[in-house]
Coordinates of C-alpha atoms in Angstrom, one line a residue:
M22 CA -55.9 -23.1 -5.7
T23 CA -52.4 -22.1 -4.7
A24 CA -49.7 -21.6 -7.3
P25 CA -46.9 -24.3 -7.5
A26 CA -43.9 -23.6 -5.5
T27 CA -41.8 -23.4 -8.6
D28 CA -43.9 -20.5 -9.9
T29 CA -43.5 -18.6 -6.6
A30 CA -39.8 -19.2 -6.7
A31 CA -39.6 -18.0 -10.2
Q32 CA -41.4 -14.7 -9.3
D33 CA -39.1 -14.0 -6.3
P34 CA -36.5 -11.3 -6.9
P35 CA -32.9 -12.6 -7.2
E36 CA -31.0 -12.5 -3.9
A37 CA -28.5 -9.7 -3.7
P38 CA -24.9 -10.8 -3.4
S39 CA -23.8 -11.1 0.3
L40 CA -21.2 -8.8 1.7
G41 CA -18.8 -11.8 2.1
R42 CA -19.2 -12.7 -1.6
K43 CA -18.7 -9.1 -2.7
V44 CA -15.5 -8.7 -0.5
G45 CA -14.2 -12.1 -1.7
S46 CA -14.7 -11.3 -5.3
A47 CA -13.2 -7.8 -5.0
A48 CA -10.2 -9.2 -3.1
R49 CA -9.5 -11.8 -5.8
W50 CA -9.7 -9.1 -8.5
S51 CA -7.6 -6.8 -6.5
L52 CA -4.9 -9.4 -5.8
V53 CA -4.7 -10.3 -9.5
N54 CA -4.5 -6.7 -10.4
T55 CA -1.8 -5.8 -7.9
M56 CA 0.3 -8.8 -8.8
V57 CA 0.2 -8.2 -12.5
M58 CA 0.9 -4.5 -12.2
R59 CA 3.7 -5.0 -9.7
L60 CA 5.3 -7.7 -11.8
G61 CA 5.2 -5.3 -14.7
N62 CA 6.8 -2.5 -12.6
F63 CA 9.4 -5.0 -11.4
V64 CA 10.4 -5.9 -14.9
T65 CA 10.5 -2.2 -16.0
G66 CA 12.6 -1.3 -13.0
I67 CA 15.1 -4.0 -13.9
I68 CA 15.4 -2.8 -17.5
L69 CA 15.9 0.8 -16.4
A70 CA 18.4 0.0 -13.7
R71 CA 20.5 -2.4 -15.8
F72 CA 20.6 -0.4 -19.1
F73 CA 19.6 3.2 -18.7
L74 CA 19.7 4.7 -15.2
G75 CA 22.4 4.7 -12.6
P76 CA 22.2 5.1 -8.8
E77 CA 22.3 8.9 -9.1
A78 CA 19.2 9.0 -11.3
W79 CA 17.4 6.6 -8.9
G80 CA 18.3 9.0 -6.1
V81 CA 16.7 11.9 -7.9
Y82 CA 13.6 9.8 -8.6
G83 CA 13.5 8.7 -5.0
I84 CA 13.4 12.3 -3.8
A85 CA 10.6 13.2 -6.2
Q86 CA 8.6 10.1 -5.4
T87 CA 8.9 10.8 -1.7
V88 CA 7.6 14.4 -2.0
L89 CA 4.8 13.2 -4.3
L90 CA 3.6 10.5 -1.9
V91 CA 3.5 12.9 1.0
L92 CA 1.4 15.4 -1.0
L93 CA -0.9 12.6 -2.2
S94 CA -1.6 11.7 1.4
A95 CA -3.3 15.0 2.0
N96 CA -4.3 16.2 -1.5
E97 CA -8.0 15.7 -0.9
L98 CA -8.1 16.5 2.9
G99 CA -9.3 13.0 3.7
V100 CA -12.9 13.8 2.5
S101 CA -13.0 11.2 -0.3
L102 CA -13.2 8.3 2.2
A103 CA -16.7 9.6 3.0
I104 CA -17.7 8.1 -0.4
V105 CA -16.9 4.7 1.0
R106 CA -17.8 5.1 4.7
W107 CA -20.9 7.3 4.9
E108 CA -24.4 5.8 4.7
G109 CA -26.9 6.9 2.2
D110 CA -26.6 7.9 -1.5
P111 CA -23.1 9.2 -2.0
R112 CA -24.2 11.2 -5.1
R113 CA -25.8 13.7 -2.7
F114 CA -22.4 14.8 -1.3
A115 CA -20.0 13.7 -4.0
P116 CA -20.0 17.1 -5.8
T117 CA -18.9 18.9 -2.6
I118 CA -16.2 16.3 -2.1
L119 CA -15.0 16.8 -5.7
T120 CA -14.8 20.6 -5.2
L121 CA -12.9 20.3 -1.9
S122 CA -10.5 17.7 -3.4
A123 CA -9.8 19.7 -6.6
A124 CA -9.3 23.0 -4.7
S125 CA -6.9 21.5 -2.1
S126 CA -5.0 19.6 -4.8
C127 CA -4.4 22.7 -6.9
L128 CA -3.3 24.7 -3.9
L129 CA -0.8 22.0 -2.8
Y130 CA 0.6 21.8 -6.3
A131 CA 1.0 25.6 -6.5
G132 CA 2.9 25.6 -3.2
L133 CA 5.1 22.8 -4.4
F134 CA 5.8 24.5 -7.7
A135 CA 7.0 27.6 -5.9
A136 CA 9.0 25.7 -3.3
A137 CA 10.5 23.0 -5.5
P138 CA 14.1 24.4 -5.7
L139 CA 14.2 24.9 -1.9
V140 CA 12.8 21.4 -1.2
A141 CA 15.3 19.8 -3.6
R142 CA 18.2 21.6 -2.0
V143 CA 17.1 20.7 1.5
L144 CA 16.8 17.1 0.6
G145 CA 20.3 17.0 -0.9
S146 CA 19.4 16.8 -4.6
P147 CA 19.2 20.3 -6.2
E148 CA 18.7 18.7 -9.7
A149 CA 15.4 17.2 -8.6
S150 CA 13.6 20.5 -8.8
G151 CA 12.4 20.1 -12.4
V152 CA 11.4 16.5 -11.8
L153 CA 9.4 17.6 -8.7
R154 CA 7.5 20.2 -10.7
V155 CA 6.5 17.7 -13.4
M156 CA 5.9 14.6 -11.3
C157 CA 3.7 16.4 -8.8
V158 CA 1.2 17.3 -11.5
C159 CA -0.1 13.9 -10.5
V160 CA -1.4 15.5 -7.3
V161 CA -4.0 17.5 -9.2
L162 CA -4.9 14.5 -11.4
D163 CA -5.3 12.3 -8.3
G164 CA -7.5 14.9 -6.6
L165 CA -9.9 14.9 -9.6
A166 CA -10.0 11.1 -9.7
Q167 CA -10.8 10.6 -6.0
V168 CA -14.6 10.7 -6.3
P169 CA -15.0 8.3 -9.3
A170 CA -12.4 6.0 -7.7
G171 CA -14.3 6.1 -4.4
F172 CA -17.5 5.0 -6.1
L173 CA -15.6 2.0 -7.6
T174 CA -14.2 1.1 -4.1
R175 CA -17.6 1.4 -2.4
E176 CA -19.1 -1.0 -4.9
F177 CA -16.1 -3.4 -4.7
A178 CA -15.7 -2.9 -8.5
Q179 CA -12.1 -4.2 -8.6
G180 CA -12.5 -5.7 -12.0
K181 CA -13.0 -2.3 -13.5
R182 CA -10.1 -1.0 -11.4
M183 CA -7.9 -3.7 -12.9
A184 CA -8.7 -2.5 -16.4
I185 CA -8.0 1.1 -15.4
D186 CA -4.7 0.3 -13.8
A187 CA -3.7 -1.8 -16.8
V188 CA -4.1 1.2 -19.1
N189 CA -2.3 3.4 -16.6
F190 CA 0.6 1.0 -16.4
V191 CA 1.0 0.4 -20.2
L192 CA 0.9 4.1 -21.0
S193 CA 3.2 5.2 -18.1
T194 CA 5.7 2.4 -18.8
A195 CA 5.8 3.2 -22.5
V196 CA 6.4 6.9 -22.0
T197 CA 9.1 6.2 -19.3
L198 CA 11.0 3.7 -21.4
L199 CA 10.8 5.9 -24.5
L200 CA 12.2 8.9 -22.7
A201 CA 14.8 6.9 -20.8
T202 CA 16.2 5.6 -24.1
E203 CA 16.4 9.2 -25.3
G204 CA 18.5 10.2 -22.3
F205 CA 16.0 12.0 -20.1
G206 CA 17.2 10.3 -16.9
A207 CA 15.0 10.8 -13.9
M208 CA 12.6 13.0 -15.8
S209 CA 11.5 9.9 -17.7
F210 CA 9.7 8.8 -14.5
A211 CA 8.0 12.1 -14.1
W212 CA 6.4 12.3 -17.5
G213 CA 5.6 8.6 -17.4
S214 CA 3.7 9.2 -14.1
V215 CA 1.8 12.1 -15.5
A216 CA 0.7 10.2 -18.7
G217 CA -0.4 7.2 -16.6
N218 CA -2.4 9.4 -14.2
V219 CA -4.2 11.1 -17.1
A220 CA -5.2 7.7 -18.4
A221 CA -6.4 6.6 -14.9
L222 CA -8.5 9.7 -14.5
I223 CA -10.2 9.2 -17.8
G224 CA -10.8 5.5 -17.0
C225 CA -12.3 6.2 -13.6
C226 CA -14.7 8.7 -15.2
L227 CA -15.8 6.2 -17.8
A228 CA -16.2 3.4 -15.2
A229 CA -18.2 5.6 -12.8
P230 CA -20.2 7.9 -15.2
G231 CA -21.7 11.0 -13.8
T232 CA -19.5 11.2 -10.8
L233 CA -17.2 14.0 -12.0
R234 CA -19.6 16.8 -11.1
F235 CA -18.7 19.9 -9.1
G236 CA -21.0 21.3 -6.5
W237 CA -21.0 23.1 -3.1
D238 CA -23.1 22.7 0.0
P239 CA -21.6 24.5 3.0
D240 CA -23.2 22.2 5.6
Q241 CA -21.9 19.1 3.8
A242 CA -18.4 20.8 3.5
R243 CA -18.2 21.4 7.2
A244 CA -19.2 17.8 8.0
L245 CA -16.8 16.4 5.4
L246 CA -13.9 18.4 6.8
R247 CA -14.7 17.3 10.4
F248 CA -14.6 13.7 9.1
G249 CA -11.7 14.0 6.7
L250 CA -9.1 16.3 8.3
P251 CA -8.1 13.9 11.1
L252 CA -7.7 11.2 8.5
A253 CA -5.7 13.4 6.2
G254 CA -3.4 14.3 9.2
A255 CA -3.0 10.7 10.1
S256 CA -2.3 9.7 6.5
M257 CA 0.3 12.5 6.1
L258 CA 2.0 11.3 9.2
A259 CA 1.9 7.7 8.0
L260 CA 3.5 8.7 4.7
G261 CA 6.0 10.8 6.5
V262 CA 6.9 7.8 8.5
V263 CA 7.4 5.7 5.4
N264 CA 9.4 8.3 3.5
V265 CA 11.4 10.2 6.1
D266 CA 14.2 7.7 5.7
T267 CA 14.7 8.8 2.1
M268 CA 14.9 12.4 3.3
V269 CA 17.4 11.5 6.0
V270 CA 19.6 9.5 3.6
G271 CA 19.5 12.3 1.0
S272 CA 20.5 15.0 3.5
A273 CA 23.0 13.0 5.7
L274 CA 24.7 10.9 3.1
D275 CA 25.5 11.4 -0.6
Q276 CA 23.3 10.9 -3.7
L277 CA 25.0 7.6 -4.6
A278 CA 24.0 6.2 -1.2
L279 CA 20.5 7.5 -1.7
G280 CA 20.2 5.7 -5.0
F281 CA 21.3 2.4 -3.4
Y282 CA 18.9 2.9 -0.5
V283 CA 15.9 3.8 -2.8
L284 CA 16.5 0.6 -4.8
A285 CA 16.7 -1.5 -1.6
F286 CA 13.5 0.2 -0.3
N287 CA 11.7 -0.5 -3.6
I288 CA 12.7 -4.2 -3.4
S289 CA 11.5 -4.4 0.2
G290 CA 8.2 -2.9 -1.0
W291 CA 7.4 -5.8 -3.4
P292 CA 5.5 -7.9 -0.9
V293 CA 4.0 -4.8 0.7
R294 CA 2.7 -3.5 -2.6
I295 CA 1.5 -6.9 -3.9
I296 CA -0.2 -8.1 -0.8
S297 CA -1.0 -4.9 1.2
E298 CA -2.3 -2.8 -1.7
A299 CA -4.6 -5.7 -2.8
A300 CA -5.9 -6.0 0.7
R301 CA -6.4 -2.3 1.3
R302 CA -8.5 -1.8 -1.8
V303 CA -11.2 -3.8 -0.1
S304 CA -10.3 -3.8 3.6
F305 CA -11.6 -0.4 4.5
A306 CA -14.9 -0.9 2.8
G307 CA -15.2 -4.4 4.3
F308 CA -14.2 -3.3 7.9
S309 CA -16.7 -0.4 7.6
R310 CA -19.6 -2.8 6.8
L311 CA -18.5 -5.2 9.5
A312 CA -18.3 -2.4 12.1
D313 CA -21.9 -1.3 11.3
S314 CA -24.1 -2.9 13.9
D315 CA -27.1 -3.0 11.5
T316 CA -25.4 -4.8 8.6
G317 CA -22.1 -6.3 9.8
G318 CA -22.7 -7.9 13.1
G319 CA -20.9 -5.5 15.4
P320 CA -17.5 -5.8 17.3
G321 CA -17.4 -9.6 17.3
A322 CA -17.7 -9.8 13.5
L323 CA -15.2 -7.0 13.1
A324 CA -12.6 -8.8 15.3
A325 CA -13.1 -12.1 13.4
G326 CA -12.9 -10.3 10.1
F327 CA -9.7 -8.5 11.1
G328 CA -8.1 -11.7 12.4
R329 CA -8.8 -13.6 9.1
A330 CA -7.6 -10.6 7.0
L331 CA -4.4 -10.3 9.0
G332 CA -3.8 -14.1 8.9
V333 CA -4.2 -14.1 5.1
V334 CA -1.9 -11.2 4.4
M335 CA 0.8 -12.5 6.8
T336 CA 0.6 -16.0 5.4
A337 CA 1.1 -14.7 1.9
T338 CA 3.8 -12.2 2.8
V339 CA 6.1 -14.0 5.2
P340 CA 7.7 -16.3 2.6
L341 CA 8.4 -13.4 0.2
C342 CA 10.0 -11.4 3.0
V343 CA 12.2 -14.4 4.2
L344 CA 13.5 -15.1 0.7
L345 CA 14.4 -11.5 -0.1
A346 CA 16.0 -11.0 3.3
A347 CA 18.0 -14.2 3.5
L348 CA 19.2 -14.1 -0.1
A349 CA 19.6 -10.3 -0.4
G350 CA 23.0 -10.2 -2.0
P351 CA 22.6 -13.0 -4.6
I352 CA 19.2 -11.7 -5.6
V353 CA 20.3 -8.1 -6.0
E354 CA 23.4 -9.1 -8.0
L355 CA 21.4 -11.5 -10.2
V356 CA 18.5 -9.2 -10.9
Y357 CA 20.1 -5.7 -11.1
G358 CA 23.8 -6.4 -11.6
E359 CA 27.0 -6.2 -9.6
R360 CA 27.1 -2.4 -9.4
W361 CA 23.9 -2.4 -7.3
L362 CA 25.3 -4.8 -4.6
P363 CA 25.7 -2.1 -1.9
A364 CA 21.9 -2.0 -1.8
A365 CA 21.9 -5.5 -0.4
A366 CA 23.3 -4.3 3.0
A367 CA 20.0 -2.6 3.9
L368 CA 17.6 -5.1 2.3
P369 CA 17.3 -7.7 5.2
W370 CA 16.3 -5.0 7.7
L371 CA 13.9 -3.4 5.3
M372 CA 12.2 -6.7 4.6
G373 CA 11.5 -6.9 8.3
L374 CA 10.1 -3.4 8.2
G375 CA 7.9 -4.3 5.2
L376 CA 6.3 -7.2 7.2
V377 CA 5.6 -4.8 10.1
R378 CA 4.2 -2.2 7.7
I379 CA 1.7 -4.7 6.2
G380 CA 0.2 -5.5 9.6
C381 CA 0.2 -1.8 10.7
E382 CA -1.6 -0.7 7.5
L383 CA -4.3 -3.3 8.0
A384 CA -4.7 -2.1 11.6
Y385 CA -4.8 1.5 10.3
D386 CA -7.8 0.6 8.1
C387 CA -9.6 -1.2 10.9
L388 CA -9.2 1.8 13.3
V389 CA -10.4 4.2 10.6
A390 CA -13.5 2.0 10.0
I391 CA -14.5 2.1 13.7
G392 CA -13.9 5.8 14.0
R393 CA -10.8 5.9 16.1
R394 CA -9.1 8.6 14.1
R395 CA -7.5 10.4 17.1
S396 CA -5.8 7.2 18.1
L397 CA -4.3 7.0 14.6
I398 CA -2.9 10.5 14.7
G399 CA -1.4 9.7 18.1
V400 CA 0.2 6.5 16.8
Q401 CA 1.6 8.0 13.6
G402 CA 2.8 11.2 15.4
L403 CA 4.7 9.1 18.0
W404 CA 6.2 7.0 15.3
L405 CA 7.5 10.0 13.4
V406 CA 8.8 11.8 16.5
V407 CA 10.8 8.8 17.7
L408 CA 11.9 7.7 14.2
V409 CA 13.7 10.9 13.0
P410 CA 16.5 11.0 15.6
V411 CA 17.0 7.2 15.4
L412 CA 17.4 7.4 11.6
M413 CA 19.8 10.2 11.8
A414 CA 21.9 8.3 14.4
G415 CA 21.7 5.2 12.2
A416 CA 22.9 7.1 9.2
D417 CA 25.9 8.5 11.1
A418 CA 26.8 5.1 12.6
G419 CA 26.2 2.7 9.7
G420 CA 25.1 4.4 6.5
I421 CA 22.1 3.0 4.7
E422 CA 22.3 -0.2 6.7
G423 CA 22.1 1.8 9.9
V424 CA 19.1 3.7 8.6
A425 CA 17.3 0.4 7.8
Q426 CA 18.1 -1.0 11.2
G427 CA 16.8 2.1 13.0
H428 CA 13.6 1.9 11.0
L429 CA 12.9 -1.7 12.0
L430 CA 13.9 -1.0 15.6
V431 CA 11.4 1.8 16.1
A432 CA 8.6 -0.1 14.2
G433 CA 9.0 -3.3 16.2
A434 CA 9.7 -1.9 19.6
V435 CA 7.5 1.2 19.7
V436 CA 4.8 1.2 17.1
V437 CA 3.6 -2.4 17.1
P438 CA 2.8 -2.4 20.9
V439 CA 0.9 0.9 20.5
F440 CA -1.1 -0.4 17.6
L441 CA -2.0 -3.5 19.6
V442 CA -3.3 -1.3 22.5
A443 CA -5.4 0.8 20.0
L444 CA -6.8 -2.4 18.4
H445 CA -7.6 -3.8 21.9
R446 CA -9.6 -0.7 22.8
G447 CA -11.4 -1.0 19.5
G448 CA -12.5 -4.6 20.2
V449 CA -9.8 -6.6 18.5
G450 CA -8.0 -8.5 21.3
L451 CA -4.3 -9.5 21.4
G452 CA -5.4 -13.2 21.1
T453 CA -7.0 -12.5 17.7
V454 CA -3.7 -11.0 16.5
A455 CA -1.6 -13.7 18.0
R456 CA -3.7 -16.4 16.4
A457 CA -3.5 -14.8 13.0
C458 CA 0.3 -14.4 13.1
A459 CA 1.4 -17.6 15.0
W460 CA 1.6 -20.1 12.1
P461 CA 3.1 -17.7 9.5
F462 CA 5.8 -16.6 12.0
L463 CA 6.6 -20.2 12.9
G464 CA 6.8 -21.1 9.2
G465 CA 9.0 -18.1 8.6
V466 CA 11.5 -19.1 11.3
V467 CA 11.7 -22.7 9.9
M468 CA 12.0 -21.3 6.4
T469 CA 14.8 -18.9 7.4
A470 CA 16.9 -21.7 8.9
L471 CA 16.4 -23.9 5.8
V472 CA 17.3 -21.1 3.4
L473 CA 20.5 -20.2 5.2
G474 CA 21.5 -23.9 5.5
L475 CA 20.9 -24.6 1.8
E476 CA 22.7 -21.5 0.7
L477 CA 25.8 -22.7 2.6
L478 CA 25.4 -26.2 1.0
L479 CA 24.4 -25.3 -2.6
G480 CA 25.9 -21.8 -3.1
D481 CA 24.3 -18.9 -4.8
G482 CA 24.2 -19.7 -8.5
V483 CA 21.0 -19.4 -10.4
L484 CA 20.0 -23.1 -10.2
A485 CA 21.0 -23.1 -6.5
L486 CA 18.8 -20.1 -5.8
L487 CA 15.9 -21.8 -7.6
A488 CA 16.4 -25.0 -5.7
T489 CA 16.7 -23.2 -2.3
G490 CA 13.7 -21.0 -2.9
S491 CA 11.5 -23.9 -4.0
A492 CA 12.5 -26.1 -1.1
A493 CA 11.9 -23.3 1.4
V494 CA 8.5 -22.4 0.0
L495 CA 7.4 -26.0 0.2
C496 CA 8.6 -26.3 3.8
Y497 CA 6.7 -23.1 4.6
A498 CA 3.5 -24.4 3.0
V499 CA 3.7 -27.5 5.2
C500 CA 4.2 -25.4 8.3
V501 CA 1.1 -23.2 7.7
L502 CA -1.3 -26.0 6.7
P503 CA -2.8 -26.2 10.2
S504 CA -4.0 -22.6 9.9
L505 CA -6.1 -23.1 6.7
R506 CA -9.4 -23.7 8.6
F507 CA -8.9 -20.4 10.4
L508 CA -8.0 -18.5 7.2
R509 CA -11.1 -19.8 5.5
G510 CA -13.3 -18.6 8.5
S511 CA -14.4 -22.2 9.3
P512 CA -15.3 -23.0 12.9
P513 CA -12.9 -25.3 14.8
A514 CA -13.5 -29.0 14.3
A515 CA -14.7 -29.6 17.8
T516 CA -17.3 -26.8 17.5
S517 CA -18.5 -28.2 14.2
A518 CA -18.9 -31.7 15.6
K519 CA -20.8 -30.4 18.6
A520 CA -23.1 -28.3 16.3
G521 CA -23.9 -31.5 14.3
T522 CA -25.0 -33.4 17.4

C-alpha cells in the first residue's frame, strides 16, 4: 500500500531559497541599510558644517578621505573577491586570503605613515599630515575585515551587515561629534572613522565566526594574486578617477575652494551612496551566479539581469539627481547655511556625474563577474589619463565649477561609450541598456522642466521647495509607470497572452 501523498510531501526536504529570492531579500536589506546609514551621515554632516567645522576643516577632511579611499581600493590586492566569486568551499582558501590582505594592508599603511607629510604638501594641505596618519589606520582594519565581510556578501546576509553598519555608524558618529565639540577640527573625522571600523571588524567576526584565521598555501596565493591583482589595479584606477578632482582642486586652487568643492561632491554622492552602494552589495554576487552557465542561465540571463538592475537604479536615482541639480542654490543655503553657497556652483554638474557613476559602477560589477578584468583596466586607465588635463584646464578657467564641468564632460563623452562597447562584447547589448534608461531619462527631462518652471512661479522658500519637489516627484512617477513591468522582470503583455493560448 502506498503512503498518502501528504506523508510523502511531509518527508521531502524543504526547498532551498532560489537565487532570485536570495538576491531580492538581500537587495531590500541593503537598500534599507544604506538609506538609514546615509540619512544619519547626512544629518551628522549638517550639524558639523553648521555649528563646528568651516570650509577649511572640510578641505583637510576631503584630502584625508581621498587618500584613504585610494588606499582602500588596493589594500587587499583584490583577492577578497574570490570569497564571493570562486566555486567550492571558500573556507579552504580564506586563510591565505586573510594573510595576503593583512600583509598588504600593513605595508600600505607603513608607506603612508612615512610619506604623509609629503603627500599632504603635494595636495596643498600640509596640516592634513596628522589626520592622514590617524584616518588611514582604517586601511589595516579594513584589510582584516575583508574575509568575514566576504562571507556575508557571498551568502547575501545583508540583514547582518545592516546590524554591523548600525554599530559602526553610532560609534563613529558619537566619537566624531564629541571631538568636534572639543575643538579637534578635522581630526574628529579621523578618530571617528577608526572607532567605527574597529566596531565593524568585531561585528563581522561575530557574524561570520571562524573566518578570521590566518594560513598560507603558496599555490593558492599565486592563483589568488592572478585573479585579484587586475581587479585591484582596476579598482585603484576607478578610485583615482573619482578622487583626482579633489587632488586637482587642492593643488590648483586654495583650501577654501577645496572645502566648498568637497561639500558639493559629498552632496552629489547622496544618491550614488544610497542607491549604488545598496545595489553593489548584491550585484557582484548576483551577476556572478547569473554568468555561471550551470546555475545562472548563461549570457541571456546575465543580460536580462543587468538590464533590470540598471533600470531599477536609474529609476530610483534620476529624481534625486534632478532635484539636487535644479534646486542646488536653495537647497545648499537651506540645509548648510549661507556661508556654503559657493558650493552650489559645482553641484548641478556633479549631479550629472553622479548619475553616470551609478551606471558605470553597475557595469563595472557586471564586467568583473564575467571575467573581463583587462577591459576594466583599459576603461579606467583611459578615463584617468583623459580626465587629469581636462580637470586642470577646468580649474584654471572656472574654479570648482570648471572642475565639475570637466568631470562630467569626460564621463559622458569618453567613458560611457567605452563601457557600452565593453558590455556589448560581454553579451549585454546596447538595446538592453537603452531600454533600461529610456523611461527614467524621459521622466527626468519632464521633471527638470517642471522644477524650473515652478521655481520661477513659486520662489525658493521652504514651503515653495516642498511643493515644487512633491509635484516634480509625482510627475516623474507618472512618467515611469510604463516601465514597471520591465523592472519587475515580467514578460511583455503580448508574450504573456500568447503563452496563455
